[in-house]
mmCIF file with all atom_site columns, C-alpha atoms in Angstrom:
data_model
loop_
_atom_site.group_PDB
_atom_site.id
_atom_site.type_symbol
_atom_site.label_atom_id
_atom_site.label_alt_id
_atom_site.label_comp_id
_atom_site.label_asym_id
_atom_site.label_entity_id
_atom_site.label_seq_id
_atom_site.pdbx_PDB_ins_code
_atom_site.Cartn_x
_atom_site.Cartn_y
_atom_site.Cartn_z
_atom_site.occupancy
_atom_site.B_iso_or_equiv
_atom_site.pdbx_formal_charge
_atom_site.auth_seq_id
_atom_site.auth_comp_id
_atom_site.auth_asym_id
_atom_site.auth_atom_id
_atom_site.pdbx_PDB_model_num
ATOM 1   C CA . MET A 1 1   ? 0.000   0.000   0.000  1.00 49.00 ? 568 MET A CA 1
ATOM 2   C CA . SER A 1 2   ? 1.440   3.355   -1.015 1.00 48.00 ? 569 SER A CA 1
ATOM 3   C CA . LEU A 1 3   ? -0.879  5.975   0.364  1.00 49.00 ? 570 LEU A CA 1
ATOM 4   C CA . ASN A 1 4   ? -0.249  9.011   2.506  1.00 51.00 ? 571 ASN A CA 1
ATOM 5   C CA . LEU A 1 5   ? -2.763  10.263  5.049  1.00 44.00 ? 572 LEU A CA 1
ATOM 6   C CA . LEU A 1 6   ? -4.008  13.153  2.922  1.00 45.00 ? 573 LEU A CA 1
ATOM 7   C CA . GLU A 1 7   ? -4.770  10.842  0.008  1.00 51.00 ? 574 GLU A CA 1
ATOM 8   C CA . PHE A 1 8   ? -6.487  8.395   2.344  1.00 42.00 ? 575 PHE A CA 1
ATOM 9   C CA . THR A 1 9   ? -8.655  11.146  3.855  1.00 42.00 ? 576 THR A CA 1
ATOM 10  C CA . GLU A 1 10  ? -9.700  12.437  0.428  1.00 48.00 ? 577 GLU A CA 1
ATOM 11  C CA . LYS A 1 11  ? -10.442 8.909   -0.768 1.00 49.00 ? 578 LYS A CA 1
ATOM 12  C CA . MET A 1 12  ? -12.604 8.077   2.250  1.00 45.00 ? 579 MET A CA 1
ATOM 13  C CA . THR A 1 13  ? -14.453 11.401  2.020  1.00 44.00 ? 580 THR A CA 1
ATOM 14  C CA . LEU A 1 14  ? -15.339 10.824  -1.639 1.00 44.00 ? 581 LEU A CA 1
ATOM 15  C CA . LYS A 1 15  ? -16.283 7.209   -0.996 1.00 46.00 ? 582 LYS A CA 1
ATOM 16  C CA . ASN A 1 16  ? -18.752 8.033   1.760  1.00 42.00 ? 583 ASN A CA 1
ATOM 17  C CA . GLN A 1 17  ? -19.932 11.476  0.668  1.00 42.00 ? 584 GLN A CA 1
ATOM 18  C CA . LYS A 1 18  ? -23.156 10.257  -0.953 1.00 41.00 ? 585 LYS A CA 1
ATOM 19  C CA . GLN A 1 19  ? -23.898 7.954   1.970  1.00 40.00 ? 586 GLN A CA 1
ATOM 20  C CA . PHE A 1 20  ? -23.765 10.827  4.434  1.00 33.00 ? 587 PHE A CA 1
ATOM 21  C CA . GLN A 1 21  ? -26.237 13.021  2.553  1.00 38.00 ? 588 GLN A CA 1
ATOM 22  C CA . GLY A 1 22  ? -29.551 13.177  4.376  1.00 37.00 ? 589 GLY A CA 1
ATOM 23  C CA . CYS A 1 23  ? -28.374 10.717  6.981  1.00 34.00 ? 590 CYS A CA 1
ATOM 24  C CA . ILE A 1 24  ? -28.391 11.665  10.652 1.00 33.00 ? 591 ILE A CA 1
ATOM 25  C CA . SER A 1 25  ? -27.078 8.374   12.027 1.00 33.00 ? 592 SER A CA 1
ATOM 26  C CA . CYS A 1 26  ? -24.951 6.463   9.539  1.00 31.00 ? 593 CYS A CA 1
ATOM 27  C CA . ALA A 1 27  ? -23.120 4.449   12.150 1.00 33.00 ? 594 ALA A CA 1
ATOM 28  C CA . PHE A 1 28  ? -23.542 1.215   10.219 1.00 31.00 ? 595 PHE A CA 1
ATOM 29  C CA . ILE A 1 29  ? -22.161 2.382   6.839  1.00 30.00 ? 596 ILE A CA 1
ATOM 30  C CA . HIS A 1 30  ? -18.502 1.515   7.069  1.00 34.00 ? 597 HIS A CA 1
ATOM 31  C CA . ARG A 1 31  ? -15.893 0.423   9.603  1.00 37.00 ? 598 ARG A CA 1
ATOM 32  C CA . ILE A 1 32  ? -12.339 1.726   9.345  1.00 37.00 ? 599 ILE A CA 1
ATOM 33  C CA . ASN A 1 33  ? -9.620  -0.397  10.889 1.00 44.00 ? 600 ASN A CA 1
ATOM 34  C CA . ILE A 1 34  ? -7.366  2.313   12.317 1.00 38.00 ? 601 ILE A CA 1
ATOM 35  C CA . LYS A 1 35  ? -4.740  -0.167  13.466 1.00 44.00 ? 602 LYS A CA 1
ATOM 36  C CA . THR A 1 36  ? -4.387  -1.604  9.976  1.00 44.00 ? 603 THR A CA 1
ATOM 37  C CA . ILE A 1 37  ? -4.207  1.839   8.386  1.00 40.00 ? 604 ILE A CA 1
ATOM 38  C CA . PHE A 1 38  ? -1.354  3.040   10.547 1.00 38.00 ? 605 PHE A CA 1
ATOM 39  C CA . SER A 1 39  ? 0.414   -0.303  10.286 1.00 47.00 ? 606 SER A CA 1
ATOM 40  C CA . ASP A 1 40  ? 0.356   -0.083  6.503  1.00 45.00 ? 607 ASP A CA 1
ATOM 41  C CA . LEU A 1 41  ? 1.487   3.542   6.459  1.00 43.00 ? 608 LEU A CA 1
ATOM 42  C CA . SER A 1 42  ? 4.216   3.220   9.084  1.00 45.00 ? 609 SER A CA 1
ATOM 43  C CA . PHE A 1 43  ? 5.969   0.220   7.595  1.00 44.00 ? 610 PHE A CA 1
ATOM 44  C CA . ASN A 1 44  ? 5.646   1.083   3.925  1.00 50.00 ? 611 ASN A CA 1
ATOM 45  C CA . PRO A 1 45  ? 9.087   2.075   2.540  1.00 49.00 ? 612 PRO A CA 1
ATOM 46  C CA . ASN A 1 46  ? 7.407   4.527   0.144  1.00 56.00 ? 613 ASN A CA 1
ATOM 47  C CA . PHE A 1 47  ? 5.609   6.390   2.927  1.00 47.00 ? 614 PHE A CA 1
ATOM 48  C CA . ASP A 1 48  ? 6.820   9.970   3.153  1.00 53.00 ? 615 ASP A CA 1
ATOM 49  C CA . ALA A 1 49  ? 7.581   10.623  6.796  1.00 48.00 ? 616 ALA A CA 1
ATOM 50  C CA . THR A 1 50  ? 8.625   14.243  6.231  1.00 54.00 ? 617 THR A CA 1
ATOM 51  C CA . PHE A 1 51  ? 5.610   16.100  7.494  1.00 50.00 ? 618 PHE A CA 1
ATOM 52  C CA . ASN A 1 52  ? 4.660   18.848  9.882  1.00 57.00 ? 619 ASN A CA 1
ATOM 53  C CA . PRO A 1 53  ? 3.643   17.269  13.243 1.00 58.00 ? 620 PRO A CA 1
ATOM 54  C CA . LEU A 1 54  ? 0.604   19.518  13.781 1.00 64.00 ? 621 LEU A CA 1
ATOM 55  C CA . PRO A 1 55  ? -1.235  18.587  10.568 1.00 66.00 ? 622 PRO A CA 1
ATOM 56  C CA . MET A 1 56  ? -0.399  14.957  11.294 1.00 64.00 ? 623 MET A CA 1
ATOM 57  C CA . LYS A 1 57  ? -1.974  15.181  14.778 1.00 64.00 ? 624 LYS A CA 1
ATOM 58  C CA . LEU A 1 58  ? -5.060  16.866  13.359 1.00 74.00 ? 625 LEU A CA 1
ATOM 59  C CA . THR A 1 59  ? -5.343  14.165  10.719 1.00 69.00 ? 626 THR A CA 1
ATOM 60  C CA . ILE A 1 60  ? -5.099  11.435  13.362 1.00 72.00 ? 627 ILE A CA 1
ATOM 61  C CA . ILE A 1 61  ? -7.861  13.114  15.383 1.00 73.00 ? 628 ILE A CA 1
ATOM 62  C CA . PHE A 1 62  ? -9.978  13.337  12.249 1.00 70.00 ? 629 PHE A CA 1
ATOM 63  C CA . LEU A 1 63  ? -9.471  9.638   11.498 1.00 69.00 ? 630 LEU A CA 1
ATOM 64  C CA . LEU A 1 64  ? -10.366 8.620   15.041 1.00 70.00 ? 631 LEU A CA 1
ATOM 65  C CA . LEU A 1 65  ? -13.538 10.697  14.910 1.00 66.00 ? 632 LEU A CA 1
ATOM 66  C CA . LEU A 1 66  ? -14.372 9.225   11.521 1.00 63.00 ? 633 LEU A CA 1
ATOM 67  C CA . HIS A 1 67  ? -13.852 5.747   12.914 1.00 55.00 ? 634 HIS A CA 1
ATOM 68  C CA . THR A 1 68  ? -16.271 6.459   15.743 1.00 54.00 ? 635 THR A CA 1
ATOM 69  C CA . LEU A 1 69  ? -18.870 7.919   13.388 1.00 53.00 ? 636 LEU A CA 1
ATOM 70  C CA . LEU A 1 70  ? -18.666 5.040   10.953 1.00 51.00 ? 637 LEU A CA 1
ATOM 71  C CA . SER A 1 71  ? -18.598 2.291   13.553 1.00 48.00 ? 638 SER A CA 1
ATOM 72  C CA . ASP A 1 72  ? -21.128 -0.441  12.838 1.00 42.00 ? 639 ASP A CA 1
ATOM 73  C CA . GLU A 1 73  ? -22.378 -0.213  16.407 1.00 45.00 ? 640 GLU A CA 1
ATOM 74  C CA . GLU A 1 74  ? -25.365 2.104   16.639 1.00 44.00 ? 641 GLU A CA 1
ATOM 75  C CA . LEU A 1 75  ? -25.655 4.591   19.477 1.00 40.00 ? 642 LEU A CA 1
ATOM 76  C CA . PRO A 1 76  ? -27.451 3.059   22.469 1.00 51.00 ? 643 PRO A CA 1
ATOM 77  C CA . ARG A 1 77  ? -31.135 3.833   22.767 1.00 67.00 ? 644 ARG A CA 1
ATOM 78  C CA . ASP A 1 78  ? -33.402 3.793   25.781 1.00 83.00 ? 645 ASP A CA 1
ATOM 79  C CA . ALA A 1 79  ? -34.792 0.293   26.169 1.00 91.00 ? 646 ALA A CA 1
ATOM 80  C CA . GLU A 1 80  ? -36.932 -1.528  28.717 1.00 94.00 ? 647 GLU A CA 1
ATOM 81  C CA . PRO A 1 81  ? -35.023 -3.635  31.248 1.00 95.00 ? 648 PRO A CA 1
ATOM 82  C CA . VAL A 1 82  ? -35.887 -7.328  31.264 1.00 95.00 ? 649 VAL A CA 1
ATOM 83  C CA . LYS A 1 83  ? -38.222 -7.099  34.263 1.00 94.00 ? 650 LYS A CA 1
ATOM 84  C CA . MET A 1 84  ? -40.251 -4.400  32.469 1.00 98.00 ? 651 MET A CA 1
ATOM 85  C CA . LYS A 1 85  ? -40.407 -6.190  29.123 1.00 97.00 ? 652 LYS A CA 1
ATOM 86  C CA . GLY A 1 86  ? -43.738 -5.528  27.438 1.00 98.00 ? 653 GLY A CA 1
ATOM 87  C CA . ILE A 1 87  ? -44.903 -2.664  29.610 1.00 98.00 ? 654 ILE A CA 1
ATOM 88  C CA . VAL A 1 88  ? -44.597 -0.076  26.826 1.00 98.00 ? 655 VAL A CA 1
ATOM 89  C CA . GLU A 1 89  ? -46.288 -2.429  24.386 1.00 98.00 ? 656 GLU A CA 1
ATOM 90  C CA . ARG A 1 90  ? -49.211 -2.864  26.756 1.00 98.00 ? 657 ARG A CA 1
ATOM 91  C CA . HIS A 1 91  ? -49.558 0.895   27.193 1.00 98.00 ? 658 HIS A CA 1
ATOM 92  C CA . ASN A 1 92  ? -49.599 1.226   23.419 1.00 98.00 ? 659 ASN A CA 1
ATOM 93  C CA . HIS A 1 93  ? -52.249 -1.479  23.106 1.00 98.00 ? 660 HIS A CA 1
ATOM 94  C CA . TRP A 1 94  ? -54.684 0.736   24.986 1.00 98.00 ? 661 TRP A CA 1
ATOM 95  C CA . ARG A 1 95  ? -53.512 3.906   23.238 1.00 98.00 ? 662 ARG A CA 1
ATOM 96  C CA . LYS A 1 96  ? -54.008 2.334   19.826 1.00 98.00 ? 663 LYS A CA 1
ATOM 97  C CA . GLU A 1 97  ? -57.564 1.448   20.795 1.00 98.00 ? 664 GLU A CA 1
ATOM 98  C CA . VAL A 1 98  ? -58.433 5.168   21.022 1.00 98.00 ? 665 VAL A CA 1
ATOM 99  C CA . GLY A 1 99  ? -56.228 6.265   18.131 1.00 98.00 ? 666 GLY A CA 1
ATOM 100 C CA . VAL A 1 100 ? -53.380 8.079   19.890 1.00 98.00 ? 667 VAL A CA 1
ATOM 101 C CA . ALA A 1 101 ? -49.665 7.790   19.105 1.00 98.00 ? 668 ALA A CA 1
ATOM 102 C CA . PRO A 1 102 ? -47.544 5.137   20.858 1.00 98.00 ? 669 PRO A CA 1
ATOM 103 C CA . LEU A 1 103 ? -45.304 5.872   23.822 1.00 98.00 ? 670 LEU A CA 1
ATOM 104 C CA . LYS A 1 104 ? -41.557 5.334   23.965 1.00 98.00 ? 671 LYS A CA 1
ATOM 105 C CA . TRP A 1 105 ? -39.514 4.067   26.905 1.00 98.00 ? 672 TRP A CA 1
ATOM 106 C CA . SER A 1 106 ? -37.457 6.634   28.828 1.00 98.00 ? 673 SER A CA 1
ATOM 107 C CA . ASP A 1 107 ? -34.521 5.656   31.025 1.00 98.00 ? 674 ASP A CA 1
ATOM 108 C CA . LYS A 1 108 ? -34.756 9.065   32.691 1.00 98.00 ? 675 LYS A CA 1
ATOM 109 C CA . LEU A 1 109 ? -38.369 8.509   33.746 1.00 98.00 ? 676 LEU A CA 1
ATOM 110 C CA . ALA A 1 110 ? -37.569 4.937   34.770 1.00 98.00 ? 677 ALA A CA 1
ATOM 111 C CA . LYS A 1 111 ? -34.894 6.244   37.131 1.00 98.00 ? 678 LYS A CA 1
ATOM 112 C CA . VAL A 1 112 ? -37.423 8.581   38.745 1.00 98.00 ? 679 VAL A CA 1
ATOM 113 C CA . ALA A 1 113 ? -40.012 5.811   39.032 1.00 98.00 ? 680 ALA A CA 1
ATOM 114 C CA . GLN A 1 114 ? -37.526 3.336   40.479 1.00 98.00 ? 681 GLN A CA 1
ATOM 115 C CA . GLY A 1 115 ? -36.356 5.915   42.975 1.00 98.00 ? 682 GLY A CA 1
ATOM 116 C CA . TRP A 1 116 ? -39.865 6.384   44.333 1.00 98.00 ? 683 TRP A CA 1
ATOM 117 C CA . ALA A 1 117 ? -40.548 2.642   44.357 1.00 98.00 ? 684 ALA A CA 1
ATOM 118 C CA . ASN A 1 118 ? -37.355 2.083   46.334 1.00 98.00 ? 685 ASN A CA 1
ATOM 119 C CA . LYS A 1 119 ? -38.300 4.789   48.797 1.00 97.00 ? 686 LYS A CA 1
ATOM 120 C CA . GLN A 1 120 ? -41.742 3.274   49.353 1.00 97.00 ? 687 GLN A CA 1
ATOM 121 C CA . SER A 1 121 ? -40.228 -0.186  49.763 1.00 97.00 ? 688 SER A CA 1
ATOM 122 C CA . LYS A 1 122 ? -38.695 1.113   52.988 1.00 95.00 ? 689 LYS A CA 1
ATOM 123 C CA . LYS A 1 123 ? -42.190 2.029   54.155 1.00 93.00 ? 690 LYS A CA 1
ATOM 124 C CA . ASP A 1 124 ? -43.830 -1.377  53.713 1.00 93.00 ? 691 ASP A CA 1
ATOM 125 C CA . CYS A 1 125 ? -44.564 -0.637  50.023 1.00 94.00 ? 692 CYS A CA 1
ATOM 126 C CA . GLY A 1 126 ? -47.142 2.015   50.828 1.00 92.00 ? 693 GLY A CA 1
ATOM 127 C CA . CYS A 1 127 ? -49.224 2.789   47.749 1.00 95.00 ? 694 CYS A CA 1
ATOM 128 C CA . VAL A 1 128 ? -48.665 6.537   47.955 1.00 96.00 ? 695 VAL A CA 1
ATOM 129 C CA . HIS A 1 129 ? -48.017 8.981   45.121 1.00 97.00 ? 696 HIS A CA 1
ATOM 130 C CA . SER A 1 130 ? -44.828 11.011  44.915 1.00 97.00 ? 697 SER A CA 1
ATOM 131 C CA . PRO A 1 131 ? -45.190 14.689  45.903 1.00 95.00 ? 698 PRO A CA 1
ATOM 132 C CA . ASP A 1 132 ? -43.200 15.621  42.789 1.00 92.00 ? 699 ASP A CA 1
ATOM 133 C CA . GLU A 1 133 ? -45.725 16.666  40.136 1.00 92.00 ? 700 GLU A CA 1
ATOM 134 C CA . LYS A 1 134 ? -43.213 17.225  37.330 1.00 97.00 ? 701 LYS A CA 1
ATOM 135 C CA . TYR A 1 135 ? -44.317 13.988  35.662 1.00 98.00 ? 702 TYR A CA 1
ATOM 136 C CA . GLY A 1 136 ? -47.536 12.011  35.461 1.00 98.00 ? 703 GLY A CA 1
ATOM 137 C CA . GLU A 1 137 ? -47.605 8.944   37.703 1.00 98.00 ? 704 GLU A CA 1
ATOM 138 C CA . ASN A 1 138 ? -49.474 5.653   38.002 1.00 98.00 ? 705 ASN A CA 1
ATOM 139 C CA . ILE A 1 139 ? -48.940 3.332   40.965 1.00 98.00 ? 706 ILE A CA 1
ATOM 140 C CA . TYR A 1 140 ? -49.932 -0.310  41.370 1.00 98.00 ? 707 TYR A CA 1
ATOM 141 C CA . CYS A 1 141 ? -49.636 -2.323  44.575 1.00 98.00 ? 708 CYS A CA 1
ATOM 142 C CA . SER A 1 142 ? -50.219 -6.009  45.213 1.00 97.00 ? 709 SER A CA 1
ATOM 143 C CA . GLU A 1 143 ? -49.705 -8.575  47.950 1.00 96.00 ? 710 GLU A CA 1
ATOM 144 C CA . GLY A 1 144 ? -49.259 -12.320 47.757 1.00 96.00 ? 711 GLY A CA 1
ATOM 145 C CA . ILE A 1 145 ? -49.069 -12.468 43.959 1.00 95.00 ? 712 ILE A CA 1
ATOM 146 C CA . ASP A 1 146 ? -46.329 -12.117 41.371 1.00 95.00 ? 713 ASP A CA 1
ATOM 147 C CA . SER A 1 147 ? -47.511 -9.445  38.956 1.00 97.00 ? 714 SER A CA 1
ATOM 148 C CA . ASN A 1 148 ? -46.115 -8.840  35.492 1.00 97.00 ? 715 ASN A CA 1
ATOM 149 C CA . PRO A 1 149 ? -46.105 -5.712  33.291 1.00 98.00 ? 716 PRO A CA 1
ATOM 150 C CA . LYS A 1 150 ? -49.275 -6.765  31.446 1.00 98.00 ? 717 LYS A CA 1
ATOM 151 C CA . ASP A 1 151 ? -51.147 -7.328  34.721 1.00 97.00 ? 718 ASP A CA 1
ATOM 152 C CA . VAL A 1 152 ? -50.104 -3.901  35.983 1.00 98.00 ? 719 VAL A CA 1
ATOM 153 C CA . VAL A 1 153 ? -51.104 -1.908  32.903 1.00 98.00 ? 720 VAL A CA 1
ATOM 154 C CA . ASP A 1 154 ? -54.335 -3.844  32.431 1.00 98.00 ? 721 ASP A CA 1
ATOM 155 C CA . ASP A 1 155 ? -55.290 -3.146  36.045 1.00 98.00 ? 722 ASP A CA 1
ATOM 156 C CA . TRP A 1 156 ? -54.961 0.580   35.385 1.00 98.00 ? 723 TRP A CA 1
ATOM 157 C CA . ALA A 1 157 ? -56.749 0.256   32.049 1.00 98.00 ? 724 ALA A CA 1
ATOM 158 C CA . SER A 1 158 ? -59.673 -1.566  33.683 1.00 98.00 ? 725 SER A CA 1
ATOM 159 C CA . GLU A 1 159 ? -60.809 1.890   34.825 1.00 98.00 ? 726 GLU A CA 1
ATOM 160 C CA . LYS A 1 160 ? -61.896 2.504   31.236 1.00 98.00 ? 727 LYS A CA 1
ATOM 161 C CA . GLU A 1 161 ? -65.412 1.426   32.224 1.00 98.00 ? 728 GLU A CA 1
ATOM 162 C CA . PHE A 1 162 ? -65.613 4.485   34.479 1.00 98.00 ? 729 PHE A CA 1
ATOM 163 C CA . TYR A 1 163 ? -64.538 6.962   31.805 1.00 98.00 ? 730 TYR A CA 1
ATOM 164 C CA . ASP A 1 164 ? -67.128 8.913   29.822 1.00 97.00 ? 731 ASP A CA 1
ATOM 165 C CA . PRO A 1 165 ? -65.437 9.936   26.527 1.00 95.00 ? 732 PRO A CA 1
ATOM 166 C CA . ALA A 1 166 ? -68.311 12.217  25.588 1.00 94.00 ? 733 ALA A CA 1
ATOM 167 C CA . LYS A 1 167 ? -67.892 14.364  28.692 1.00 94.00 ? 734 LYS A CA 1
ATOM 168 C CA . GLY A 1 168 ? -64.184 13.631  29.232 1.00 94.00 ? 735 GLY A CA 1
ATOM 169 C CA . LYS A 1 169 ? -64.850 12.785  32.874 1.00 95.00 ? 736 LYS A CA 1
ATOM 170 C CA . CYS A 1 170 ? -65.015 9.825   35.222 1.00 97.00 ? 737 CYS A CA 1
ATOM 171 C CA . LYS A 1 171 ? -68.429 8.360   36.045 1.00 96.00 ? 738 LYS A CA 1
ATOM 172 C CA . GLY A 1 172 ? -69.160 5.949   38.861 1.00 95.00 ? 739 GLY A CA 1
ATOM 173 C CA . GLY A 1 173 ? -65.557 5.320   39.816 1.00 97.00 ? 740 GLY A CA 1
ATOM 174 C CA . GLU A 1 174 ? -61.911 6.298   39.442 1.00 97.00 ? 741 GLU A CA 1
ATOM 175 C CA . CYS A 1 175 ? -60.501 6.548   35.914 1.00 98.00 ? 742 CYS A CA 1
ATOM 176 C CA . GLY A 1 176 ? -57.339 8.659   36.296 1.00 98.00 ? 743 GLY A CA 1
ATOM 177 C CA . HIS A 1 177 ? -54.926 5.766   35.797 1.00 98.00 ? 744 HIS A CA 1
ATOM 178 C CA . TYR A 1 178 ? -56.618 4.911   32.505 1.00 98.00 ? 745 TYR A CA 1
ATOM 179 C CA . THR A 1 179 ? -56.728 8.491   31.241 1.00 98.00 ? 746 THR A CA 1
ATOM 180 C CA . GLN A 1 180 ? -53.014 8.900   31.947 1.00 98.00 ? 747 GLN A CA 1
ATOM 181 C CA . ILE A 1 181 ? -52.297 5.805   29.870 1.00 98.00 ? 748 ILE A CA 1
ATOM 182 C CA . VAL A 1 182 ? -54.188 7.207   26.868 1.00 98.00 ? 749 VAL A CA 1
ATOM 183 C CA . TRP A 1 183 ? -53.325 10.894  27.353 1.00 98.00 ? 750 TRP A CA 1
ATOM 184 C CA . GLN A 1 184 ? -52.600 12.056  23.817 1.00 98.00 ? 751 GLN A CA 1
ATOM 185 C CA . LYS A 1 185 ? -49.878 14.600  24.630 1.00 98.00 ? 752 LYS A CA 1
ATOM 186 C CA . THR A 1 186 ? -47.861 12.098  26.669 1.00 98.00 ? 753 THR A CA 1
ATOM 187 C CA . THR A 1 187 ? -44.983 10.738  24.557 1.00 98.00 ? 754 THR A CA 1
ATOM 188 C CA . GLU A 1 188 ? -42.792 8.684   26.885 1.00 98.00 ? 755 GLU A CA 1
ATOM 189 C CA . VAL A 1 189 ? -42.965 6.431   29.910 1.00 98.00 ? 756 VAL A CA 1
ATOM 190 C CA . GLY A 1 190 ? -40.522 4.871   32.353 1.00 98.00 ? 757 GLY A CA 1
ATOM 191 C CA . CYS A 1 191 ? -41.302 2.431   35.160 1.00 98.00 ? 758 CYS A CA 1
ATOM 192 C CA . GLY A 1 192 ? -39.815 0.867   38.268 1.00 98.00 ? 759 GLY A CA 1
ATOM 193 C CA . MET A 1 193 ? -40.738 -1.864  40.745 1.00 98.00 ? 760 MET A CA 1
ATOM 194 C CA . ALA A 1 194 ? -39.759 -2.807  44.278 1.00 98.00 ? 761 ALA A CA 1
ATOM 195 C CA . THR A 1 195 ? -40.791 -5.479  46.772 1.00 97.00 ? 762 THR A CA 1
ATOM 196 C CA . CYS A 1 196 ? -41.397 -5.731  50.509 1.00 96.00 ? 763 CYS A CA 1
ATOM 197 C CA . GLY A 1 197 ? -41.620 -9.418  51.385 1.00 95.00 ? 764 GLY A CA 1
ATOM 198 C CA . ASP A 1 198 ? -44.623 -10.655 49.414 1.00 96.00 ? 765 ASP A CA 1
ATOM 199 C CA . LYS A 1 199 ? -45.735 -7.114  48.547 1.00 97.00 ? 766 LYS A CA 1
ATOM 200 C CA . GLU A 1 200 ? -44.976 -5.316  45.287 1.00 98.00 ? 767 GLU A CA 1
ATOM 201 C CA . ILE A 1 201 ? -45.123 -1.675  44.255 1.00 98.00 ? 768 ILE A CA 1
ATOM 202 C CA . TRP A 1 202 ? -44.977 -0.674  40.594 1.00 98.00 ? 769 TRP A CA 1
ATOM 203 C CA . VAL A 1 203 ? -44.529 2.946   39.530 1.00 98.00 ? 770 VAL A CA 1
ATOM 204 C CA . CYS A 1 204 ? -44.729 4.449   36.045 1.00 98.00 ? 771 CYS A CA 1
ATOM 205 C CA . ASN A 1 205 ? -43.933 8.073   35.274 1.00 98.00 ? 772 ASN A CA 1
ATOM 206 C CA . TYR A 1 206 ? -45.130 9.919   32.174 1.00 98.00 ? 773 TYR A CA 1
ATOM 207 C CA . ASN A 1 207 ? -43.885 12.898  30.199 1.00 98.00 ? 774 ASN A CA 1
ATOM 208 C CA . PRO A 1 208 ? -45.497 15.236  29.419 1.00 98.00 ? 775 PRO A CA 1
ATOM 209 C CA . PRO A 1 209 ? -47.902 14.522  32.285 1.00 98.00 ? 776 PRO A CA 1
ATOM 210 C CA . GLY A 1 210 ? -51.626 14.069  31.738 1.00 98.00 ? 777 GLY A CA 1
ATOM 211 C CA . ASN A 1 211 ? -54.863 14.427  33.684 1.00 97.00 ? 778 ASN A CA 1
ATOM 212 C CA . TYR A 1 212 ? -55.149 18.196  33.507 1.00 97.00 ? 779 TYR A CA 1
ATOM 213 C CA . VAL A 1 213 ? -58.412 19.606  34.836 1.00 94.00 ? 780 VAL A CA 1
ATOM 214 C CA . ASN A 1 214 ? -60.979 20.489  32.150 1.00 93.00 ? 781 ASN A CA 1
ATOM 215 C CA . GLN A 1 215 ? -58.939 18.765  29.417 1.00 96.00 ? 782 GLN A CA 1
ATOM 216 C CA . LYS A 1 216 ? -59.882 15.574  27.616 1.00 97.00 ? 783 LYS A CA 1
ATOM 217 C CA . PRO A 1 217 ? -57.188 12.914  27.238 1.00 98.00 ? 784 PRO A CA 1
ATOM 218 C CA . TYR A 1 218 ? -57.689 12.691  23.470 1.00 96.00 ? 785 TYR A CA 1
#
């Protein structure tokens, strides 16, 4: 291989130029083996080692950044932990039923929810709402049974029978857990769970929050 760094940079730029156009995350396009590149350049007898150190350093930085950008490993995305598997899907089942957009999982909200669940686990898993009203919140408590994400969401959604869509209000019972699930302006959810012996407390937080007075969920 007889190629100096400038030629390599120009070649790689031209090769990937079209692939970058209109692409925000092109992490899977191409992998550059930096170790191989420098091995080939350093030990090639035709490689011109007479260069200004500063441009060389800048070129190395550029290549390292390019390697990171073109790595075939996509940037990590928020994803449900194993114990919460299916909880977003179940929320979206009920949202789809009324024609509102699906929710996405949020690690940030999950951290908040888990924090409150942990705090309540030190108080015998008391089914009490957090005083922080920054996010919407649903809480589920059980004793003597092993609940799963579907059970939890469906318990909240069972309040649907007490919701009057025509008036946008509850009738004959509580419906706030259900309306938070289907609140149209809510876009993300994160949940946590803790135990106290045979008791469980599940907490889900929502952003933006729902259940505003005199507003319909959808």
